[in-house]
Amino acid sequence: QVQLMESGGGSVQAGGSLRLSCVASRYTSRYFSSSICMGWFRQVPGKEREGVAHISTGGGSTYYADSVKGRFTISRDNAKNTLYLQMNSLKPEDTGMYYCAAQPCVGGLLYNRYQYNSWGQGTQVTVSS
């Protein structure tokens, strides 16, 4: 069973930046790079977990929620089994618990949270105005 560990959350003022990381253990780098789709989700109390950004196995395809386009960048370092989310121009509405997710896939992207079976424990992002 894969283990996902997020880090990099914190408290920042609006307009600031954070970089989240997620390390996937128990995958070989070869398998991670060829067969694992990954994504970032966020959740605030009382609301459903929503997709923020998703990336294909090789990193060549990405998808962003409209609310973060132009501000967030998802990337992966397959040699390190690590997923990243660079968050710039942060807004108070970006506040939430951020989770990374992983799922074996065959090409393309996975967009829906129900398509992912492996989740990290989450890292809190708080943006103050």
N, CA, C and O atoms as a MOPAC input file, in Angstrom:
PM7 MOZYME 1SCF
protein

 N      0.84300 1    -1.17400 1     0.00000 1
 C      0.00000 1     0.00000 1     0.00000 1
 C      0.88800 1     1.23700 1     0.00000 1
 O      1.77500 1     1.38200 1     0.84100 1
 N      0.63300 1     2.12800 1    -0.96000 1
 C      1.44400 1     3.33700 1    -1.04900 1
 C      1.18200 1     4.22800 1     0.14500 1
 O      0.07700 1     4.24400 1     0.68600 1
 N      2.18600 1     4.96400 1     0.55400 1
 C      2.04400 1     5.97400 1     1.58500 1
 C      2.36100 1     7.33200 1     0.98100 1
 O      3.36400 1     7.49100 1     0.28500 1
 N      1.50500 1     8.30700 1     1.24700 1
 C      1.68400 1     9.65500 1     0.73800 1
 C      1.85900 1    10.60200 1     1.91700 1
 O      1.07800 1    10.57600 1     2.86800 1
 N      2.87200 1    11.42000 1     1.84800 1
 C      3.15500 1    12.33700 1     2.95100 1
 C      3.30200 1    13.74900 1     2.40800 1
 O      4.24200 1    14.05000 1     1.67300 1
 N      2.35300 1    14.61800 1     2.78100 1
 C      2.40500 1    16.00900 1     2.35100 1
 C      3.21100 1    16.85600 1     3.33700 1
 O      3.34000 1    16.52600 1     4.51600 1
 N      3.73700 1    17.94000 1     2.82100 1
 C      4.42100 1    18.93000 1     3.65500 1
 C      4.36900 1    20.26500 1     2.94700 1
 O      4.03100 1    20.34000 1     1.76600 1
 N      4.70300 1    21.31500 1     3.66800 1
 C      4.81200 1    22.63600 1     3.05900 1
 C      3.68200 1    23.58800 1     3.36100 1
 O      3.73500 1    24.75200 1     2.96500 1
 N      2.65500 1    23.11900 1     4.05800 1
 C      1.56200 1    24.01300 1     4.39800 1
 C      2.00200 1    25.04000 1     5.43700 1
 O      3.09600 1    24.94700 1     5.99300 1
 N      1.14900 1    26.00500 1     5.68800 1
 C      1.45900 1    27.03500 1     6.67300 1
 C      0.48800 1    28.18600 1     6.58200 1
 O     -0.54500 1    28.10500 1     5.91700 1
 N      0.83900 1    29.25800 1     7.26000 1
 C      0.00600 1    30.45900 1     7.28100 1
 C      0.73400 1    31.58500 1     6.55100 1
 O      1.89600 1    31.87600 1     6.83200 1
 N      0.03700 1    32.20700 1     5.61900 1
 C      0.60700 1    33.31100 1     4.85600 1
 C     -0.43600 1    34.40000 1     4.69100 1
 O     -1.63100 1    34.16500 1     4.86700 1
 N      0.02300 1    35.57800 1     4.35400 1
 C     -0.90200 1    36.65700 1     4.04000 1
 C     -1.30400 1    36.57700 1     2.57700 1
 O     -0.60600 1    35.99100 1     1.75100 1
 N     -2.43400 1    37.17400 1     2.28200 1
 C     -2.90400 1    37.20700 1     0.89900 1
 C     -1.82400 1    37.80600 1     0.00400 1
 O     -1.16800 1    38.78800 1     0.35300 1
 N     -1.66400 1    37.17900 1    -1.16300 1
 C     -0.62400 1    37.58500 1    -2.09500 1
 C      0.65900 1    36.80300 1    -1.95300 1
 O      1.54300 1    36.88700 1    -2.80500 1
 N      0.76600 1    36.03800 1    -0.87600 1
 C      1.96700 1    35.27300 1    -0.62600 1
 C      2.00400 1    33.95900 1    -1.40200 1
 O      1.11700 1    33.65800 1    -2.20100 1
 N      3.05000 1    33.19300 1    -1.14200 1
 C      3.25900 1    31.93200 1    -1.86000 1
 C      3.60000 1    30.80600 1    -0.89100 1
 O      4.16400 1    31.02700 1     0.18000 1
 N      3.24600 1    29.61500 1    -1.29300 1
 C      3.63900 1    28.40200 1    -0.59200 1
 C      3.91600 1    27.32400 1    -1.63300 1
 O      3.37900 1    27.35300 1    -2.74100 1
 N      4.76100 1    26.37800 1    -1.25400 1
 C      5.01800 1    25.22700 1    -2.11600 1
 C      4.75500 1    23.95400 1    -1.32700 1
 O      5.42600 1    23.67000 1    -0.33500 1
 N      3.78300 1    23.20600 1    -1.77700 1
 C      3.45800 1    21.94100 1    -1.14700 1
 C      4.21900 1    20.81200 1    -1.82000 1
 O      4.46100 1    20.84200 1    -3.02700 1
 N      4.59100 1    19.81800 1    -1.02800 1
 C      5.25200 1    18.62400 1    -1.54700 1
 C      4.51300 1    17.39300 1    -1.06500 1
 O      3.87200 1    17.40800 1    -0.01400 1
 N      4.60800 1    16.33800 1    -1.83700 1
 C      3.98600 1    15.06700 1    -1.46300 1
 C      4.90700 1    13.95600 1    -1.93800 1
 O      5.13400 1    13.78500 1    -3.13600 1
 N      5.43400 1    13.20300 1    -0.98000 1
 C      6.32400 1    12.09600 1    -1.30800 1
 C      5.54500 1    10.79100 1    -1.27100 1
 O      4.84600 1    10.49800 1    -0.30100 1
 N      5.67300 1    10.02000 1    -2.33000 1
 C      4.99600 1     8.73300 1    -2.42200 1
 C      6.01500 1     7.63400 1    -2.17200 1
 O      6.94700 1     7.43700 1    -2.95200 1
 N      5.82300 1     6.93200 1    -1.08600 1
 C      6.74800 1     5.85200 1    -0.74500 1
 C      6.15400 1     4.51900 1    -1.16600 1
 O      4.95100 1     4.40900 1    -1.40700 1
 N      6.99800 1     3.52100 1    -1.25000 1
 C      6.62600 1     2.15000 1    -1.59900 1
 C      6.33300 1     1.96500 1    -3.07400 1
 O      5.86000 1     0.90500 1    -3.48200 1
 N      6.61000 1     2.99400 1    -3.89000 1
 C      6.61300 1     2.81200 1    -5.32800 1
 C      8.07500 1     2.80500 1    -5.78000 1
 O      8.90200 1     3.51900 1    -5.21300 1
 N      8.39500 1     2.01000 1    -6.78900 1
 C      9.68900 1     2.22700 1    -7.43000 1
 C      9.55500 1     3.47900 1    -8.28400 1
 O      8.44900 1     3.83400 1    -8.69100 1
 N     10.66000 1     4.14600 1    -8.55800 1
 C     10.60200 1     5.35000 1    -9.38700 1
 C     10.08600 1     5.04100 1   -10.78100 1
 O      9.38100 1     5.84800 1   -11.38700 1
 N     10.44000 1     3.87800 1   -11.27800 1
 C      9.99700 1     3.49000 1   -12.61900 1
 C      8.47000 1     3.34200 1   -12.66600 1
 O      7.81600 1     3.80600 1   -13.60000 1
 N      7.93000 1     2.69500 1   -11.65400 1
 C      6.48100 1     2.50200 1   -11.62300 1
 C      5.77000 1     3.83500 1   -11.38200 1
 O      4.74000 1     4.11800 1   -11.99300 1
 N      6.32700 1     4.63800 1   -10.49500 1
 C      5.72200 1     5.93900 1   -10.20200 1
 C      5.64900 1     6.79100 1   -11.45000 1
 O      4.63100 1     7.43200 1   -11.71000 1
 N      6.71400 1     6.80300 1   -12.21800 1
 C      6.76500 1     7.67400 1   -13.38800 1
 C      5.92300 1     7.15800 1   -14.54300 1
 O      5.47000 1     7.94300 1   -15.37500 1
 N      5.70800 1     5.85700 1   -14.60600 1
 C      5.00700 1     5.28700 1   -15.75600 1
 C      3.53900 1     4.99600 1   -15.50300 1
 O      2.76400 1     4.89000 1   -16.45400 1
 N      3.13700 1     4.86600 1   -14.25000 1
 C      1.81100 1     4.30800 1   -13.98700 1
 C      0.97300 1     5.03100 1   -12.93900 1
 O     -0.15400 1     4.60900 1   -12.67800 1
 N      1.46400 1     6.07700 1   -12.34100 1
 C      0.73100 1     6.71200 1   -11.24900 1
 C      0.29800 1     8.12800 1   -11.61300 1
 O      1.12700 1     9.02000 1   -11.79400 1
 N     -1.00200 1     8.31600 1   -11.71400 1
 C     -1.56400 1     9.65900 1   -11.84900 1
 C     -1.68900 1    10.27400 1   -10.45400 1
 O     -1.92400 1     9.56600 1    -9.47400 1
 N     -1.53300 1    11.57500 1   -10.37700 1
 C     -1.58900 1    12.22900 1    -9.07500 1
 C     -2.37600 1    13.52800 1    -9.15400 1
 O     -2.54600 1    14.11900 1   -10.22100 1
 N     -2.85000 1    13.95100 1    -7.98900 1
 C     -3.61000 1    15.19000 1    -7.93200 1
 C     -3.56000 1    15.82500 1    -6.55400 1
 O     -3.20100 1    15.18900 1    -5.56300 1
 N     -3.92500 1    17.07900 1    -6.52100 1
 C     -4.08300 1    17.82500 1    -5.27000 1
 C     -5.55200 1    18.17800 1    -5.09900 1
 O     -6.22900 1    18.59000 1    -6.04100 1
 N     -6.01900 1    18.00600 1    -3.88700 1
 C     -7.38500 1    18.36300 1    -3.51600 1
 C     -7.32600 1    19.24500 1    -2.27500 1
 O     -6.32000 1    19.28300 1    -1.56700 1
 N     -8.41200 1    19.94600 1    -2.02800 1
 C     -8.48800 1    20.71200 1    -0.78300 1
 C     -9.89500 1    20.61700 1    -0.22000 1
 O    -10.86600 1    20.36000 1    -0.93100 1
 N     -9.96300 1    20.83500 1     1.08000 1
 C    -11.24700 1    20.71800 1     1.76200 1
 C    -11.30500 1    21.69400 1     2.92200 1
 O    -10.33200 1    21.88300 1     3.65200 1
 N    -12.46000 1    22.30200 1     3.07200 1
 C    -12.72200 1    23.13700 1     4.23900 1
 C    -13.87700 1    22.50900 1     4.99400 1
 O    -14.69200 1    21.80900 1     4.39200 1
 N    -13.96800 1    22.73900 1     6.29200 1
 C    -15.04800 1    22.11300 1     7.07800 1
 C    -16.41500 1    22.43300 1     6.50200 1
 O    -16.71900 1    23.57700 1     6.16400 1
 N    -17.23000 1    21.39400 1     6.39800 1
 C    -18.58800 1    21.56700 1     5.92300 1
 C    -18.74700 1    21.53300 1     4.42300 1
 O    -19.86300 1    21.61900 1     3.90900 1
 N    -17.64100 1    21.40800 1     3.71600 1
 C    -17.71000 1    21.36200 1     2.26300 1
 C    -17.05900 1    20.09300 1     1.74500 1
 O    -16.25500 1    19.45900 1     2.42900 1
 N    -17.42600 1    19.73300 1     0.51200 1
 C    -16.84900 1    18.54700 1    -0.09200 1
 C    -15.39800 1    18.81500 1    -0.50000 1
 O    -14.99900 1    19.95100 1    -0.75600 1
 N    -14.63100 1    17.73500 1    -0.55000 1
 C    -13.25700 1    17.84200 1    -1.02800 1
 C    -13.29400 1    18.16400 1    -2.52500 1
 O    -13.98600 1    17.49700 1    -3.29500 1
 N    -12.54500 1    19.19100 1    -2.92600 1
 C    -12.57200 1    19.60800 1    -4.32100 1
 C    -11.19400 1    19.44800 1    -4.95300 1
 O    -10.16200 1    19.60900 1    -4.30100 1
 N    -11.21100 1    19.12800 1    -6.23900 1
 C     -9.96100 1    19.00200 1    -6.96900 1
 C     -9.35200 1    20.35800 1    -7.26200 1
 O    -10.05300 1    21.30400 1    -7.62200 1
 N     -8.05100 1    20.44300 1    -7.10500 1
 C     -7.33000 1    21.69000 1    -7.34600 1
 C     -6.50300 1    21.57600 1    -8.62200 1
 O     -6.58500 1    22.43200 1    -9.50300 1
 N     -5.70600 1    20.51100 1    -8.71500 1
 C     -4.84000 1    20.32700 1    -9.87600 1
 C     -4.52000 1    18.85000 1   -10.00900 1
 O     -4.46000 1    18.11700 1    -9.02300 1
 N     -4.31200 1    18.42500 1   -11.26400 1
 C     -4.03700 1    17.02400 1   -11.54100 1
 C     -2.94000 1    16.92200 1   -12.57700 1
 O     -2.75500 1    17.82700 1   -13.39100 1
 N     -2.20800 1    15.81300 1   -12.54800 1
 C     -1.07900 1    15.66500 1   -13.45500 1
 C     -0.97900 1    14.21500 1   -13.92200 1
 O     -1.25400 1    13.28100 1   -13.16900 1
 N     -0.58100 1    14.05200 1   -15.17700 1
 C     -0.44700 1    12.71700 1   -15.74600 1
 C      0.84100 1    12.05700 1   -15.27900 1
 O      1.64800 1    12.66700 1   -14.57700 1
 N      1.02300 1    10.80700 1   -15.67600 1
 C      2.17600 1    10.04500 1   -15.18700 1
 C      3.50400 1    10.71400 1   -15.52800 1
 O      4.35900 1    10.87400 1   -14.65700 1
 N      3.67700 1    11.09800 1   -16.75800 1
 C      4.93700 1    11.71000 1   -17.16400 1
 C      5.02100 1    13.19200 1   -16.88700 1
 O      6.08100 1    13.80100 1   -17.03300 1
 N      3.90200 1    13.77300 1   -16.48800 1
 C      3.88900 1    15.19900 1   -16.21400 1
 C      3.56300 1    16.06500 1   -17.40800 1
 O      3.54000 1    17.29100 1   -17.30100 1
 N      3.30900 1    15.44000 1   -18.54400 1
 C      3.07500 1    16.22100 1   -19.74800 1
 C      1.70400 1    16.84200 1   -19.83600 1
 O      1.49300 1    17.79700 1   -20.58400 1
 N      0.77000 1    16.30500 1   -19.07500 1
 C     -0.59300 1    16.84100 1   -19.08400 1
 C     -0.97600 1    17.26700 1   -17.68200 1
 O     -0.72700 1    16.56200 1   -16.70400 1
 N     -1.58800 1    18.44000 1   -17.60900 1
 C     -2.03400 1    18.96200 1   -16.32100 1
 C     -3.43700 1    19.53600 1   -16.46200 1
 O     -3.89100 1    19.85500 1   -17.56100 1
 N     -4.10200 1    19.65700 1   -15.33900 1
 C     -5.44900 1    20.23200 1   -15.30300 1
 C     -5.57400 1    21.04200 1   -14.02200 1
 O     -5.09700 1    20.63600 1   -12.96200 1
 N     -6.22600 1    22.19700 1   -14.14100 1
 C     -6.40000 1    23.06200 1   -12.97700 1
 C     -7.86400 1    23.45200 1   -12.82700 1
 O     -8.57400 1    23.65600 1   -13.81200 1
 N     -8.28900 1    23.54800 1   -11.60400 1
 C     -9.59700 1    24.12600 1   -11.34500 1
 C     -9.56500 1    25.59500 1   -11.75700 1
 O     -8.53000 1    26.25300 1   -11.65100 1
 N    -10.68900 1    26.09700 1   -12.22300 1
 C    -10.76000 1    27.48900 1   -12.69000 1
 C    -10.29700 1    28.47100 1   -11.61200 1
 O     -9.69600 1    29.50200 1   -11.91300 1
 N    -10.58100 1    28.14100 1   -10.37600 1
 C    -10.27400 1    29.05500 1    -9.27400 1
 C     -8.78300 1    29.24500 1    -9.03300 1
 O     -8.37800 1    30.19900 1    -8.36800 1
 N     -7.95200 1    28.33300 1    -9.57400 1
 C     -6.51000 1    28.43300 1    -9.30700 1
 C     -5.68100 1    28.62500 1   -10.57200 1
 O     -4.46300 1    28.78600 1   -10.49800 1
 N     -6.33300 1    28.60900 1   -11.72800 1
 C     -5.59200 1    28.76500 1   -12.98500 1
 C     -4.80200 1    30.05700 1   -13.00500 1
 O     -5.30400 1    31.11700 1   -12.63100 1
 N     -3.56600 1    29.95200 1   -13.44400 1
 C     -2.70700 1    31.12000 1   -13.52600 1
 C     -1.99400 1    31.45100 1   -12.22900 1
 O     -1.09100 1    32.28700 1   -12.21200 1
 N     -2.39000 1    30.80000 1   -11.13700 1
 C     -1.75900 1    31.06100 1    -9.83600 1
 C     -1.03600 1    29.84000 1    -9.28700 1
 O      0.00100 1    29.97600 1    -8.63800 1
 N     -1.56700 1    28.65400 1    -9.53600 1
 C     -0.98100 1    27.41800 1    -9.02000 1
 C     -0.31900 1    26.64800 1   -10.16200 1
 O     -0.75700 1    26.71100 1   -11.31100 1
 N      0.74000 1    25.92400 1    -9.82200 1
 C      1.41100 1    25.06700 1   -10.78800 1
 C      1.68300 1    23.71600 1   -10.15700 1
 O      2.32400 1    23.62200 1    -9.11000 1
 N      1.18500 1    22.66500 1   -10.80700 1
 C      1.43500 1    21.30500 1   -10.34800 1
 C      2.59400 1    20.73700 1   -11.15000 1
 O      2.70000 1    20.96700 1   -12.35500 1
 N      3.46000 1    19.99500 1   -10.47500 1
 C      4.58900 1    19.35700 1   -11.15400 1
 C      4.97900 1    18.11800 1   -10.37600 1
 O      4.51900 1    17.90000 1    -9.25500 1
 N      5.82900 1    17.31100 1   -10.98200 1
 C      6.29700 1    16.10300 1   -10.31800 1
 C      7.73700 1    15.84500 1   -10.68000 1
 O      8.17300 1    16.12400 1   -11.79600 1
 N      8.47600 1    15.30400 1    -9.72100 1
 C      9.84600 1    14.85300 1    -9.93900 1
 C      9.81200 1    13.34300 1    -9.80600 1
 O      9.83500 1    12.80700 1    -8.69700 1
 N      9.75700 1    12.66200 1   -10.93200 1
 C      9.59200 1    11.21200 1   -10.90200 1
 C     10.81600 1    10.49900 1   -10.33800 1
 O     10.69300 1     9.38800 1    -9.82300 1
 N     11.97800 1    11.10600 1   -10.42400 1
 C     13.17400 1    10.48900 1    -9.85000 1
 C     13.11500 1    10.47000 1    -8.32000 1
 O     13.77700 1     9.66000 1    -7.67100 1
 N     12.31200 1    11.37500 1    -7.76100 1
 C     12.19200 1    11.47100 1    -6.29900 1
 C     10.82300 1    11.01600 1    -5.79600 1
 O     10.52800 1    11.13300 1    -4.60700 1
 N      9.99400 1    10.50300 1    -6.69000 1
 C      8.63600 1    10.08200 1    -6.30500 1
 C      7.90100 1    11.21100 1    -5.57500 1
 O      7.22300 1    10.97700 1    -4.57500 1
 N      8.04100 1    12.41300 1    -6.08000 1
 C      7.49900 1    13.57100 1    -5.38000 1
 C      6.61300 1    14.41500 1    -6.28200 1
 O      6.92800 1    14.66500 1    -7.44500 1
 N      5.50400 1    14.84300 1    -5.71300 1
 C      4.54600 1    15.73600 1    -6.36200 1
 C      4.63900 1    17.09800 1    -5.69200 1
 O      4.84600 1    17.19200 1    -4.48200 1
 N      4.48600 1    18.15200 1    -6.48500 1
 C      4.56100 1    19.50700 1    -5.94200 1
 C      3.33100 1    20.32000 1    -6.32800 1
 O      2.66100 1    20.02900 1    -7.31900 1
 N      3.05000 1    21.33300 1    -5.53600 1
 C      2.05200 1    22.33400 1    -5.89900 1
 C      2.61200 1    23.68900 1    -5.50200 1
 O      2.68100 1    24.01800 1    -4.31800 1
 N      3.01000 1    24.47300 1    -6.49600 1
 C      3.46700 1    25.83200 1    -6.25300 1
 C      2.25600 1    26.74600 1    -6.26500 1
 O      1.53500 1    26.82300 1    -7.26000 1
 N      2.03900 1    27.43300 1    -5.16500 1
 C      0.85900 1    28.28500 1    -5.01600 1
 C      1.31200 1    29.73400 1    -4.86400 1
 O      1.95700 1    30.09300 1    -3.87900 1
 N      0.97400 1    30.54700 1    -5.83200 1
 C      1.32000 1    31.96600 1    -5.81500 1
 C      0.06100 1    32.81200 1    -5.73800 1
 O     -1.04100 1    32.32300 1    -5.98500 1
 N      0.22500 1    34.06900 1    -5.39800 1
 C     -0.89800 1    35.01300 1    -5.31400 1
 C     -2.03900 1    34.42000 1    -4.50200 1
 O     -3.19500 1    34.45700 1    -4.92300 1
 N     -1.71800 1    33.88800 1    -3.36900 1
 C     -2.72200 1    33.19700 1    -2.55200 1
 C     -3.80000 1    34.15300 1    -2.07400 1
 O     -3.55000 1    35.32400 1    -1.78800 1
 N     -5.01100 1    33.61100 1    -2.00000 1
 C     -6.18700 1    34.36300 1    -1.56900 1
 C     -6.77200 1    33.70300 1    -0.32200 1
 O     -6.55100 1    32.51400 1    -0.08900 1
 N     -7.50700 1    34.45400 1     0.47100 1
 C     -8.13500 1    33.84800 1     1.65900 1
 C     -8.99500 1    32.63300 1     1.31700 1
 O     -9.08500 1    31.69000 1     2.10300 1
 N     -9.62400 1    32.65800 1     0.14800 1
 C    -10.47100 1    31.51900 1    -0.23200 1
 C     -9.66600 1    30.27600 1    -0.59600 1
 O    -10.25200 1    29.21900 1    -0.83300 1
 N     -8.35200 1    30.37400 1    -0.64700 1
 C     -7.51500 1    29.18900 1    -0.84600 1
 C     -7.27700 1    28.43500 1     0.46000 1
 O     -6.69000 1    27.35300 1     0.45700 1
 N     -7.71800 1    28.98900 1     1.54600 1
 C     -7.54700 1    28.35000 1     2.85100 1
 C     -8.23000 1    26.99000 1     2.87600 1
 O     -9.34900 1    26.84000 1     2.38600 1
 N     -7.55500 1    26.00600 1     3.44500 1
 C     -8.13400 1    24.67800 1     3.56400 1
 C     -7.06900 1    23.64400 1     3.85700 1
 O     -5.87800 1    23.95200 1     3.91400 1
 N     -7.51200 1    22.42000 1     4.04100 1
 C     -6.60500 1    21.29000 1     4.18100 1
 C     -6.33900 1    20.75200 1     2.78100 1
 O     -7.26700 1    20.43300 1     2.03700 1
 N     -5.07700 1    20.65800 1     2.43900 1
 C     -4.68500 1    20.19400 1     1.11300 1
 C     -4.20200 1    18.75200 1     1.19300 1
 O     -3.37900 1    18.39700 1     2.03700 1
 N     -4.72800 1    17.93900 1     0.30300 1
 C     -4.39700 1    16.51600 1     0.25500 1
 C     -3.82000 1    16.16800 1    -1.10500 1
 O     -4.27500 1    16.67600 1    -2.13000 1
 N     -2.81600 1    15.29800 1    -1.11000 1
 C     -2.39700 1    14.72500 1    -2.38500 1
 C     -3.02600 1    13.33800 1    -2.50500 1
 O     -3.31800 1    12.67200 1    -1.51200 1
 N     -3.22100 1    12.93600 1    -3.73900 1
 C     -3.85100 1    11.66100 1    -4.03900 1
 C     -3.11200 1    10.98200 1    -5.17800 1
 O     -2.55200 1    11.63600 1    -6.05800 1
 N     -3.12300 1     9.65500 1    -5.14200 1
 C     -2.42500 1     8.87500 1    -6.16300 1
 C     -3.27900 1     7.69000 1    -6.58900 1
 O     -4.03600 1     7.12600 1    -5.79900 1
 N     -3.13800 1     7.33000 1    -7.85300 1
 C     -3.89900 1     6.20300 1    -8.37400 1
 C     -3.21200 1     5.65300 1    -9.61600 1
 O     -2.82900 1     6.42300 1   -10.49700 1
 N     -3.04900 1     4.32500 1    -9.70300 1
 C     -2.54700 1     3.77100 1   -10.96000 1
 C     -3.46800 1     4.14800 1   -12.10000 1
 O     -4.68900 1     4.13800 1   -11.94500 1
 N     -2.89600 1     4.47700 1   -13.23800 1
 C     -3.71100 1     4.89400 1   -14.37200 1
 C     -3.00700 1     4.49800 1   -15.65500 1
 O     -1.81900 1     4.17800 1   -15.66700 1
 N     -3.77200 1     4.52800 1   -16.73300 1
 C     -3.22400 1     4.22900 1   -18.04700 1
 C     -3.42500 1     5.45700 1   -18.90500 1
 O     -4.47600 1     5.61300 1   -19.52600 1
 N     -2.44900 1     6.31900 1   -18.95100 1
 C     -2.53400 1     7.53600 1   -19.74100 1
 C     -3.53900 1     8.52100 1   -19.18200 1
 O     -4.33200 1     8.18000 1   -18.30400 1
 N     -3.50500 1     9.73800 1   -19.68600 1
 C     -4.48600 1    10.74100 1   -19.33900 1
 C     -4.38200 1    11.24800 1   -17.92100 1
 O     -3.34300 1    11.12900 1   -17.27200 1
 N     -5.47900 1    11.81600 1   -17.45400 1
 C     -5.56500 1    12.43900 1   -16.14200 1
 C     -6.75500 1    11.86400 1   -15.38700 1
 O     -7.72400 1    11.39800 1   -15.98700 1
 N     -6.66800 1    11.90500 1   -14.08700 1
 C     -7.80100 1    11.56000 1   -13.23900 1
 C     -8.26800 1    12.84200 1   -12.58100 1
 O     -7.48200 1    13.53500 1   -11.93500 1
 N     -9.55200 1    13.16600 1   -12.74200 1
 C    -10.07200 1    14.44400 1   -12.27200 1
 C    -10.92700 1    14.33600 1   -11.02100 1
 O    -11.02500 1    15.27900 1   -10.23600 1
 N    -11.54100 1    13.18200 1   -10.84400 1
 C    -12.57000 1    13.02600 1    -9.81800 1
 C    -11.98500 1    12.38500 1    -8.57800 1
 O    -11.18800 1    11.45200 1    -8.67100 1
 N    -12.38400 1    12.88800 1    -7.40500 1
 C    -11.80900 1    12.34900 1    -6.17000 1
 C    -12.15600 1    10.89000 1    -5.97700 1
 O    -11.42700 1    10.16400 1    -5.30100 1
 N    -13.26300 1    10.44600 1    -6.56200 1
 C    -13.66800 1     9.04900 1    -6.41400 1
 C    -12.80300 1     8.10900 1    -7.24900 1
 O    -12.87300 1     6.89000 1    -7.09000 1
 N    -11.98600 1     8.67700 1    -8.14200 1
 C    -11.08800 1     7.86100 1    -8.94100 1
 C     -9.78200 1     7.54200 1    -8.20300 1
 O     -9.01800 1     6.68100 1    -8.63700 1
 N     -9.53200 1     8.23000 1    -7.10000 1
 C     -8.29000 1     8.03700 1    -6.35700 1
 C     -8.53400 1     7.16200 1    -5.12600 1
 O     -9.51500 1     7.34600 1    -4.40600 1
 N     -7.64000 1     6.22100 1    -4.90000 1
 C     -7.76300 1     5.33300 1    -3.74400 1
 C     -6.73200 1     5.60100 1    -2.66100 1
 O     -6.90700 1     5.14700 1    -1.53000 1
 N     -5.66600 1     6.32100 1    -2.97100 1
 C     -4.61100 1     6.57400 1    -1.98700 1
 C     -4.53400 1     8.06100 1    -1.69500 1
 O     -4.48100 1     8.89000 1    -2.60300 1
 N     -4.52900 1     8.38000 1    -0.40600 1
 C     -4.55500 1     9.77500 1     0.03000 1
 C     -3.51100 1    10.01100 1     1.11800 1
 O     -3.20200 1     9.12400 1     1.91400 1
 N     -2.98200 1    11.22500 1     1.13000 1
 C     -2.12900 1    11.62500 1     2.23000 1
 C     -2.96100 1    12.09400 1     3.41900 1
 O     -4.19200 1    12.08900 1     3.38000 1
 N     -2.26200 1    12.49900 1     4.47000 1
 C     -2.95400 1    12.90300 1     5.70100 1
 C     -3.36900 1    14.37200 1     5.65800 1
 O     -4.15300 1    14.81700 1     6.49600 1
 N     -2.85500 1    15.12000 1     4.70000 1
 C     -3.23100 1    16.51600 1     4.53500 1
 C     -2.25300 1    17.47700 1     5.18000 1
 O     -1.57900 1    17.14700 1     6.15600 1
 N     -2.18800 1    18.66400 1     4.61900 1
 C     -1.38700 1    19.74600 1     5.18300 1
 C     -2.22900 1    21.02000 1     5.12100 1
 O     -2.83500 1    21.32300 1     4.09400 1
 N     -2.26000 1    21.75300 1     6.21600 1
 C     -3.13900 1    22.91300 1     6.32800 1
 C     -2.51500 1    24.15500 1     5.69100 1
 O     -1.35000 1    24.48000 1     5.92000 1
 N     -3.32600 1    24.83200 1     4.88800 1
 C     -2.94100 1    26.11900 1     4.30500 1
 C     -3.92800 1    27.17100 1     4.80400 1
 O     -5.14000 1    27.01800 1     4.65000 1
 N     -3.40800 1    28.22500 1     5.39400 1
 C     -4.24500 1    29.30900 1     5.89400 1
 C     -3.76000 1    30.62400 1     5.31100 1
 O     -2.60200 1    31.00600 1     5.47800 1
 N     -4.66400 1    31.31200 1     4.62200 1
 C     -4.33100 1    32.58500 1     3.99200 1
 C     -5.15800 1    33.68000 1     4.64700 1
 O     -6.38800 1    33.63600 1     4.62600 1
 N     -4.49200 1    34.64200 1     5.21700 1
 C     -5.18300 1    35.72600 1     5.89800 1
 C     -5.20900 1    36.96800 1     5.01500 1
 O     -4.31100 1    37.20800 1     4.20900 1
 N     -6.26300 1    37.74200 1     5.19600 1
 C     -6.42200 1    38.95400 1     4.37400 1
 C     -5.71600 1    40.15200 1     4.98900 1
 O     -5.75300 1    41.24600 1     4.42500 1

